[in-house]
Short mmCIF file of C-alpha atoms and ligand atoms in Angstrom, two decimals:
data_model
loop_
_atom_site.label_atom_id
_atom_site.label_comp_id
_atom_site.label_asym_id
_atom_site.label_seq_id
_atom_site.Cartn_x
_atom_site.Cartn_y
_atom_site.Cartn_z
CA MET A 1023 -27.55 17.36 -4.35
CA LYS A 1024 -29.45 20.59 -3.92
CA SER A 1025 -27.54 22.39 -6.67
CA SER A 1026 -29.53 20.47 -9.26
CA ILE A 1027 -33.14 20.14 -10.35
CA SER A 1028 -35.05 16.95 -10.93
CA LEU A 1029 -36.25 15.97 -14.39
CA GLY A 1030 -38.13 12.91 -13.20
CA LYS A 1031 -37.20 9.30 -13.81
CA ILE A 1032 -36.15 7.35 -16.85
CA PHE A 1033 -36.09 3.53 -16.63
CA GLY A 1034 -36.54 4.03 -12.90
CA ILE A 1035 -33.34 6.10 -12.61
CA PRO A 1036 -33.71 9.68 -11.33
CA LEU A 1037 -32.46 12.23 -13.85
CA ARG A 1038 -31.15 15.58 -12.62
CA LEU A 1039 -29.87 18.81 -14.14
CA HIS A 1040 -26.99 20.52 -12.36
CA TYR A 1041 -27.16 24.33 -12.56
CA THR A 1042 -23.85 24.50 -14.45
CA TRP A 1043 -25.64 22.69 -17.24
CA PHE A 1044 -27.57 25.85 -18.19
CA ILE A 1045 -24.26 27.59 -18.96
CA ILE A 1046 -23.24 24.90 -21.43
CA PHE A 1047 -26.74 24.69 -22.91
CA ALA A 1048 -26.67 28.45 -23.63
CA LEU A 1049 -23.12 28.20 -25.06
CA VAL A 1050 -23.93 25.25 -27.31
CA THR A 1051 -27.18 26.81 -28.53
CA THR A 1052 -25.51 30.16 -29.28
CA SER A 1053 -22.61 28.60 -31.16
CA LEU A 1054 -25.09 26.45 -33.13
CA VAL A 1055 -27.11 29.49 -34.16
CA PHE A 1056 -23.91 30.91 -35.70
CA TYR A 1057 -22.88 27.49 -37.06
CA PHE A 1058 -25.81 27.34 -39.48
CA PRO A 1059 -25.19 29.41 -42.64
CA GLY A 1060 -26.48 32.98 -42.55
CA ASP A 1061 -28.85 32.64 -45.50
CA TYR A 1062 -31.47 30.96 -43.29
CA PRO A 1063 -33.91 33.25 -41.42
CA THR A 1064 -32.77 34.10 -37.88
CA VAL A 1065 -35.88 32.66 -36.21
CA GLU A 1066 -35.32 29.35 -37.96
CA ARG A 1067 -31.65 29.30 -36.94
CA ILE A 1068 -32.51 29.95 -33.30
CA ALA A 1069 -35.23 27.29 -33.33
CA PHE A 1070 -32.91 24.74 -34.92
CA GLY A 1071 -30.09 25.75 -32.55
CA ILE A 1072 -32.29 24.95 -29.56
CA LEU A 1073 -33.55 21.72 -31.14
CA THR A 1074 -30.00 20.56 -31.90
CA SER A 1075 -28.89 21.39 -28.35
CA ILE A 1076 -31.73 19.33 -26.95
CA LEU A 1077 -30.87 16.39 -29.22
CA PHE A 1078 -27.22 16.76 -28.19
CA PHE A 1079 -28.12 16.47 -24.52
CA ALA A 1080 -30.50 13.62 -25.29
CA SER A 1081 -27.46 11.88 -26.82
CA ILE A 1082 -25.54 12.38 -23.58
CA ILE A 1083 -28.46 10.98 -21.59
CA ILE A 1084 -28.57 7.90 -23.84
CA HIS A 1085 -24.80 7.46 -23.34
CA GLU A 1086 -25.27 7.58 -19.56
CA LEU A 1087 -28.35 5.36 -19.69
CA ALA A 1088 -26.31 2.73 -21.50
CA HIS A 1089 -23.84 2.68 -18.56
CA SER A 1090 -26.63 2.71 -15.99
CA ILE A 1091 -28.76 -0.02 -17.53
CA LEU A 1092 -25.80 -2.36 -17.81
CA ALA A 1093 -24.78 -1.60 -14.24
CA ILE A 1094 -28.28 -2.41 -13.00
CA ARG A 1095 -28.36 -5.60 -15.08
CA ASN A 1096 -25.18 -6.65 -13.30
CA GLY A 1097 -26.68 -6.06 -9.88
CA ILE A 1098 -25.05 -2.68 -9.28
CA PRO A 1099 -27.60 -0.03 -8.23
CA VAL A 1100 -27.50 3.41 -9.90
CA LYS A 1101 -28.44 6.35 -7.67
CA GLU A 1102 -29.04 8.94 -10.36
CA ILE A 1103 -27.85 10.46 -13.61
CA THR A 1104 -26.80 14.11 -13.44
CA LEU A 1105 -26.19 16.39 -16.40
CA PHE A 1106 -23.67 19.13 -15.70
CA VAL A 1107 -21.26 21.46 -17.47
CA PHE A 1108 -19.08 18.68 -18.94
CA GLY A 1109 -21.85 16.32 -19.94
CA GLY A 1110 -23.27 13.53 -17.85
CA ILE A 1111 -22.41 11.46 -14.81
CA SER A 1112 -24.03 8.20 -13.77
CA GLN A 1113 -23.82 7.82 -10.03
CA ILE A 1114 -23.11 4.14 -9.88
CA THR A 1115 -23.07 3.22 -6.21
CA LYS A 1116 -20.52 0.42 -6.19
CA GLU A 1117 -17.51 -0.66 -8.16
CA ALA A 1118 -17.84 -3.79 -10.25
CA THR A 1119 -16.39 -6.83 -8.52
CA ARG A 1120 -15.15 -8.48 -11.72
CA PRO A 1121 -13.02 -6.94 -14.50
CA ASN A 1122 -15.29 -8.20 -17.26
CA THR A 1123 -18.32 -6.51 -15.73
CA GLU A 1124 -16.43 -3.24 -15.37
CA LEU A 1125 -15.23 -3.47 -18.97
CA LEU A 1126 -18.76 -4.01 -20.22
CA ILE A 1127 -20.31 -1.18 -18.19
CA ALA A 1128 -17.56 1.23 -19.27
CA VAL A 1129 -17.42 0.43 -22.96
CA VAL A 1130 -21.16 0.46 -23.61
CA GLY A 1131 -21.38 4.27 -23.21
CA PRO A 1132 -19.00 5.15 -26.05
CA LEU A 1133 -20.58 2.37 -28.14
CA ALA A 1134 -23.99 3.97 -27.62
CA SER A 1135 -22.52 7.31 -28.76
CA LEU A 1136 -21.06 5.71 -31.88
CA ALA A 1137 -24.38 4.01 -32.65
CA MET A 1138 -26.15 7.36 -32.38
CA ALA A 1139 -23.52 8.97 -34.61
CA GLY A 1140 -24.39 6.31 -37.21
CA ILE A 1141 -28.11 7.00 -36.91
CA PHE A 1142 -27.70 10.78 -37.17
CA TYR A 1143 -25.34 10.38 -40.14
CA GLY A 1144 -27.82 8.12 -41.96
CA LEU A 1145 -30.60 10.63 -41.31
CA SER A 1146 -28.45 13.48 -42.58
CA ILE A 1147 -27.87 11.67 -45.88
CA LEU A 1148 -31.59 10.90 -46.28
CA LEU A 1149 -32.55 14.49 -45.47
CA ALA A 1150 -29.95 15.93 -47.82
CA GLN A 1151 -31.40 13.79 -50.62
CA ALA A 1152 -34.84 15.17 -49.74
CA GLU A 1153 -33.25 18.66 -49.98
CA GLN A 1154 -33.92 19.48 -46.34
CA THR A 1155 -30.50 21.06 -46.06
CA LEU A 1156 -30.80 22.86 -42.73
CA ILE A 1157 -32.06 19.82 -40.83
CA ALA A 1158 -29.54 17.65 -42.72
CA ASP A 1159 -26.76 19.98 -41.48
CA LEU A 1160 -28.15 19.67 -37.98
CA MET A 1161 -28.09 15.85 -38.15
CA GLN A 1162 -24.54 15.92 -39.50
CA TRP A 1163 -23.42 18.12 -36.60
CA LEU A 1164 -25.02 15.66 -34.17
CA ALA A 1165 -23.25 12.75 -35.88
CA ILE A 1166 -19.86 14.50 -35.56
CA ILE A 1167 -20.43 15.53 -31.94
CA ASN A 1168 -21.36 11.96 -30.99
CA VAL A 1169 -18.17 10.62 -32.58
CA ILE A 1170 -16.17 13.24 -30.63
CA LEU A 1171 -18.03 12.26 -27.46
CA ALA A 1172 -17.21 8.57 -28.01
CA LEU A 1173 -13.53 9.24 -28.78
CA PHE A 1174 -13.06 11.68 -25.90
CA ASN A 1175 -14.57 9.19 -23.49
CA LEU A 1176 -12.32 6.42 -24.77
CA ILE A 1177 -9.14 8.27 -23.70
CA PRO A 1178 -7.54 5.64 -21.47
CA GLY A 1179 -7.35 7.62 -18.24
CA PHE A 1180 -9.53 7.98 -15.17
CA PRO A 1181 -12.22 9.25 -14.76
CA LEU A 1182 -13.17 8.74 -18.41
CA ASP A 1183 -14.79 5.54 -19.69
CA GLY A 1184 -11.53 4.66 -21.44
CA GLY A 1185 -9.81 4.78 -18.04
CA ARG A 1186 -12.24 2.17 -16.74
CA VAL A 1187 -11.74 0.01 -19.83
CA PHE A 1188 -7.98 0.34 -19.34
CA ARG A 1189 -8.23 -0.53 -15.65
CA ALA A 1190 -10.43 -3.55 -16.39
CA ILE A 1191 -7.90 -4.88 -18.92
CA ILE A 1192 -4.92 -4.42 -16.55
CA TRP A 1193 -7.00 -5.82 -13.70
CA ARG A 1194 -7.87 -8.91 -15.74
CA ARG A 1195 -4.25 -9.41 -16.80
CA THR A 1196 -2.58 -8.89 -13.43
CA GLY A 1197 -5.44 -9.82 -11.12
CA ASN A 1198 -4.35 -6.78 -9.11
CA TYR A 1199 -7.18 -4.30 -8.72
CA HIS A 1200 -5.09 -1.71 -6.89
CA ARG A 1201 -2.24 -1.67 -9.33
CA ALA A 1202 -4.73 -1.33 -12.17
CA THR A 1203 -6.52 1.54 -10.39
CA ARG A 1204 -3.26 3.34 -9.70
CA LEU A 1205 -2.07 2.95 -13.27
CA ALA A 1206 -5.37 4.20 -14.73
CA THR A 1207 -5.17 7.20 -12.39
CA LYS A 1208 -1.58 7.98 -13.46
CA VAL A 1209 -2.53 7.76 -17.13
CA GLY A 1210 -5.59 9.95 -16.45
CA GLN A 1211 -3.40 12.59 -14.82
CA GLY A 1212 -0.93 12.35 -17.71
CA VAL A 1213 -3.77 12.97 -20.15
CA ALA A 1214 -4.89 15.91 -18.02
CA TYR A 1215 -1.39 17.47 -18.14
CA ALA A 1216 -1.34 16.93 -21.90
CA PHE A 1217 -4.60 18.89 -22.20
CA VAL A 1218 -3.17 21.74 -20.11
CA ALA A 1219 0.09 21.76 -22.08
CA GLY A 1220 -1.85 21.68 -25.36
CA GLY A 1221 -3.94 24.62 -24.16
CA VAL A 1222 -0.83 26.64 -23.25
CA VAL A 1223 0.74 25.92 -26.65
CA ILE A 1224 -2.45 26.94 -28.47
CA ILE A 1225 -2.59 30.20 -26.52
CA PHE A 1226 1.06 31.20 -26.98
CA VAL A 1227 1.77 29.77 -30.42
CA ALA A 1228 -1.54 30.02 -32.26
CA HIS A 1229 -2.96 32.85 -30.10
CA LEU A 1230 -6.31 31.09 -29.92
CA TRP A 1231 -7.17 32.24 -26.42
CA LEU A 1232 -10.64 30.77 -26.09
CA ASN A 1233 -9.73 27.31 -27.43
CA GLY A 1234 -6.58 27.24 -25.31
CA LEU A 1235 -8.42 28.23 -22.13
CA TRP A 1236 -11.06 25.62 -22.85
CA LEU A 1237 -8.40 22.87 -23.13
CA ILE A 1238 -6.75 24.04 -19.89
CA PHE A 1239 -10.12 24.02 -18.20
CA ILE A 1240 -10.82 20.44 -19.35
CA GLY A 1241 -7.32 19.35 -18.28
CA TRP A 1242 -7.74 20.88 -14.86
CA PHE A 1243 -11.13 19.19 -14.46
CA LEU A 1244 -9.76 15.80 -15.58
CA HIS A 1245 -6.83 16.06 -13.19
CA ASP A 1246 -9.09 16.77 -10.23
CA ALA A 1247 -11.54 14.06 -11.22
CA ALA A 1248 -8.76 11.47 -11.63
CA ARG A 1249 -7.46 12.20 -8.15
CA ALA A 1250 -10.95 12.21 -6.68
CA THR A 1251 -11.76 8.85 -8.27
CA TYR A 1252 -8.55 7.37 -6.89
CA GLN A 1253 -9.17 8.71 -3.40
CA GLN A 1254 -12.72 7.42 -3.50
CA THR A 1255 -11.47 3.97 -4.42
CA LEU A 1256 -8.92 4.08 -1.60
CA LEU A 1257 -11.53 5.36 0.81
CA ARG A 1258 -14.02 2.67 -0.13
CA ASP A 1259 -11.39 -0.03 0.32
CA SER A 1260 -10.02 1.36 3.50
CA LEU A 1261 -13.50 1.71 5.00
CA SER A 1262 -14.84 -1.73 4.22
CA GLY A 1263 -15.68 -3.32 7.55
CA VAL A 1264 -15.65 -0.01 9.44
CA LYS A 1265 -18.89 0.56 11.36
CA VAL A 1266 -20.59 3.55 12.93
CA ARG A 1267 -19.50 2.31 16.37
CA HIS A 1268 -15.87 2.99 15.39
CA VAL A 1269 -16.49 6.71 14.89
CA THR A 1270 -19.14 7.35 17.54
CA ASP A 1271 -18.43 9.91 20.25
CA TYR A 1272 -19.70 8.14 23.38
CA SER A 1273 -18.80 10.88 25.82
CA CYS A 1274 -21.27 13.49 24.61
CA PRO A 1275 -23.57 14.51 27.51
CA LEU A 1276 -27.33 14.23 27.02
CA VAL A 1277 -29.40 17.34 27.59
CA SER A 1278 -32.88 17.34 29.12
CA PRO A 1279 -35.65 18.89 26.97
CA GLU A 1280 -36.97 21.01 29.87
CA LEU A 1281 -33.69 22.79 30.49
CA THR A 1282 -33.52 26.54 29.73
CA LEU A 1283 -31.03 27.78 27.16
CA GLU A 1284 -29.21 29.71 29.89
CA SER A 1285 -28.57 26.46 31.80
CA VAL A 1286 -27.45 24.68 28.64
CA VAL A 1287 -24.89 27.41 28.02
CA GLN A 1288 -23.63 27.50 31.63
CA GLU A 1289 -23.71 23.78 32.41
CA TYR A 1290 -22.96 22.16 29.09
CA ILE A 1291 -21.60 24.38 26.32
CA LEU A 1292 -19.12 26.53 28.30
CA PRO A 1293 -17.59 23.67 30.36
CA THR A 1294 -17.28 21.20 27.43
CA GLY A 1295 -16.73 23.44 24.41
CA ARG A 1296 -19.12 21.19 22.48
CA ASN A 1297 -21.53 22.63 19.93
CA CYS A 1298 -24.09 19.86 19.65
CA PHE A 1299 -25.97 17.72 22.14
CA PRO A 1300 -28.53 14.93 21.85
CA VAL A 1301 -31.70 15.86 23.73
CA ALA A 1302 -33.11 12.94 25.72
CA LYS A 1303 -35.51 12.01 28.50
CA GLU A 1304 -33.75 9.32 30.49
CA THR A 1305 -31.92 7.88 27.48
CA LEU A 1306 -34.82 8.14 25.02
CA LEU A 1307 -33.90 10.40 22.09
CA GLU A 1308 -36.16 13.47 21.68
CA GLY A 1309 -34.05 15.63 19.40
CA VAL A 1310 -30.78 17.43 18.89
CA ILE A 1311 -29.78 20.96 19.89
CA THR A 1312 -26.83 22.80 18.35
CA LEU A 1313 -25.01 26.01 19.12
CA SER A 1314 -26.34 27.57 15.93
CA ASP A 1315 -29.97 26.80 16.98
CA LEU A 1316 -29.22 28.57 20.23
CA LYS A 1317 -27.58 31.59 18.64
CA LYS A 1318 -30.77 32.31 16.69
CA ILE A 1319 -32.53 33.15 19.97
CA PRO A 1320 -31.85 36.63 21.46
CA ARG A 1321 -29.79 36.56 24.67
CA THR A 1322 -32.66 38.17 26.63
CA ARG A 1323 -34.84 35.11 26.00
CA TRP A 1324 -32.37 32.43 27.10
CA ASP A 1325 -33.89 32.37 30.58
CA THR A 1326 -37.41 31.70 29.35
CA THR A 1327 -36.79 29.47 26.32
CA THR A 1328 -36.34 25.74 26.82
CA VAL A 1329 -34.40 23.20 24.80
CA GLN A 1330 -37.52 21.55 23.40
CA ASP A 1331 -38.71 24.91 22.02
CA ILE A 1332 -35.80 25.17 19.62
CA MET A 1333 -34.34 21.65 19.18
CA THR A 1334 -34.66 19.68 15.97
CA PRO A 1335 -37.24 17.05 16.97
CA VAL A 1336 -36.47 13.37 16.59
CA ASN A 1337 -38.88 12.89 13.66
CA LYS A 1338 -36.85 15.36 11.58
CA LEU A 1339 -33.48 13.81 12.44
CA LYS A 1340 -31.28 11.39 10.62
CA ILE A 1341 -30.26 8.57 12.92
CA ALA A 1342 -27.32 6.19 12.82
CA TYR A 1343 -27.02 2.68 14.24
CA LEU A 1344 -23.95 1.18 15.90
CA ASN A 1345 -23.54 -1.63 13.41
CA GLN A 1346 -24.31 0.42 10.33
CA ASP A 1347 -21.61 0.48 7.65
CA ILE A 1348 -19.70 3.72 7.65
CA LEU A 1349 -20.06 3.95 3.86
CA SER A 1350 -23.84 3.90 4.11
CA LEU A 1351 -23.66 6.52 6.88
CA LEU A 1352 -21.56 8.76 4.62
CA GLN A 1353 -24.15 8.48 1.87
CA GLU A 1354 -27.02 9.25 4.22
CA MET A 1355 -25.26 12.00 6.08
CA GLY A 1356 -25.15 14.44 3.17
CA LYS A 1357 -24.66 17.90 4.64
CA THR A 1358 -25.70 17.00 8.19
CA ASP A 1359 -22.96 17.75 10.73
CA HIS A 1360 -24.18 15.64 13.65
CA ILE A 1361 -26.06 12.36 13.70
CA PRO A 1362 -27.19 10.77 16.98
CA VAL A 1363 -26.43 7.08 17.31
CA VAL A 1364 -29.31 5.02 18.63
CA GLU A 1365 -29.64 1.42 19.73
CA GLU A 1366 -33.03 -0.02 20.74
CA GLY A 1367 -34.41 3.50 21.12
CA LYS A 1368 -31.63 4.59 23.46
CA VAL A 1369 -29.09 7.27 22.63
CA ILE A 1370 -25.62 5.79 22.70
CA GLY A 1371 -23.65 8.77 21.40
CA ILE A 1372 -23.26 11.01 18.41
CA VAL A 1373 -21.26 11.06 15.17
CA ASN A 1374 -19.73 14.46 14.50
CA ARG A 1375 -18.69 15.55 11.02
CA GLU A 1376 -15.34 16.86 12.34
CA ASP A 1377 -14.40 13.55 13.96
CA LEU A 1378 -15.54 11.66 10.91
CA ASN A 1379 -13.49 13.83 8.55
CA ARG A 1380 -10.39 13.41 10.68
CA PHE A 1381 -10.98 9.65 10.74
CA LEU A 1382 -11.38 9.52 6.95
CA ARG A 1383 -8.33 11.72 6.30
CA THR A 1384 -6.15 9.54 8.50
CA ARG A 1385 -7.37 6.35 6.86
CA VAL A 1386 -6.82 7.62 3.31
CA ASP A 1387 -3.44 9.05 4.27
CA LEU A 1388 -2.32 5.75 5.70
CA GLU A 1389 -3.83 3.81 2.83
CA MET A 1390 -1.65 5.81 0.41
CA LYS A 1391 1.40 4.79 2.46
CA LEU A 1392 0.33 1.16 2.79
CA ARG A 1393 -0.43 0.83 -0.93
CA PRO A 1394 2.03 3.19 -2.61
ZN1 ZN B 2553 -19.47 7.30 -20.38
#
């Protein structure tokens, strides 16, 4: 993800900040500055506002770390933890294979939040006794926010932790992973509609525009996330066993590196309508040339420029293998549109994003029909 910046690693897990996080950090800090009573000096309120914000986000990181550490302990790798506008996300790479494991990984996040609420509350009492009222207020706010965080996450609908707990329980009872997933998704969408409806009521009955809009925003986000989680589950299931060789385009012509751009246009692009070609000597991969590489060169130079002058060389390319799992290809592919497929150094074909997307859409579409 390029829309985020790295904060380094914690327990070996990369930690990233999504840009939307800065919006929420500014909002939380500003509202905190006004939350503290006005009889404290402004500088102190700003300083404590920032400090509280940082501790708040540290709480979210600890919540996510709890999920991640338990996932890793159970043999499920965690790619990274990202903080964004709604809090944190642990990118856990696989689903748990047993309901009890899923239950444990899901429930430990809210438990961590509750534990932190307890710690902050204890500190607030101690500090109040020591007559450190401002910092005691700050600790109390952190205790409350951690309780809210735990309760919100325990709502029994996807994609929230409570949704996973709910799915694990249904899964354990029925032994049917798909039914449990579908049910947790339905409940998650129901919760999302309830948030939207609540927001509308607050706007039109109580005339609290900002609070209402905020609820609608959360509802809309939850609805999208529930659907996305469900589709991901379907996709993952439907793609198990599918290999790169199933989506490879074998008919893509290979282009010689010495060819001029003019010849590529006349002999390859115009007759085939293709926009990307593997560049190869014999069948040995040297690079990839795309229509957009070519368009960067002025028309007057097409006669004198060769393919190897402008191609992406092989050492800068991502490469796929025939027997590679399609799921691992999807993870590696990122934003790349074309990946050459290579076997024993020879180019076999190419995987195009468009073909792949059509393949995925068809599979998910069918999967929805096959498992209604
Ligand atoms: Zn969580």
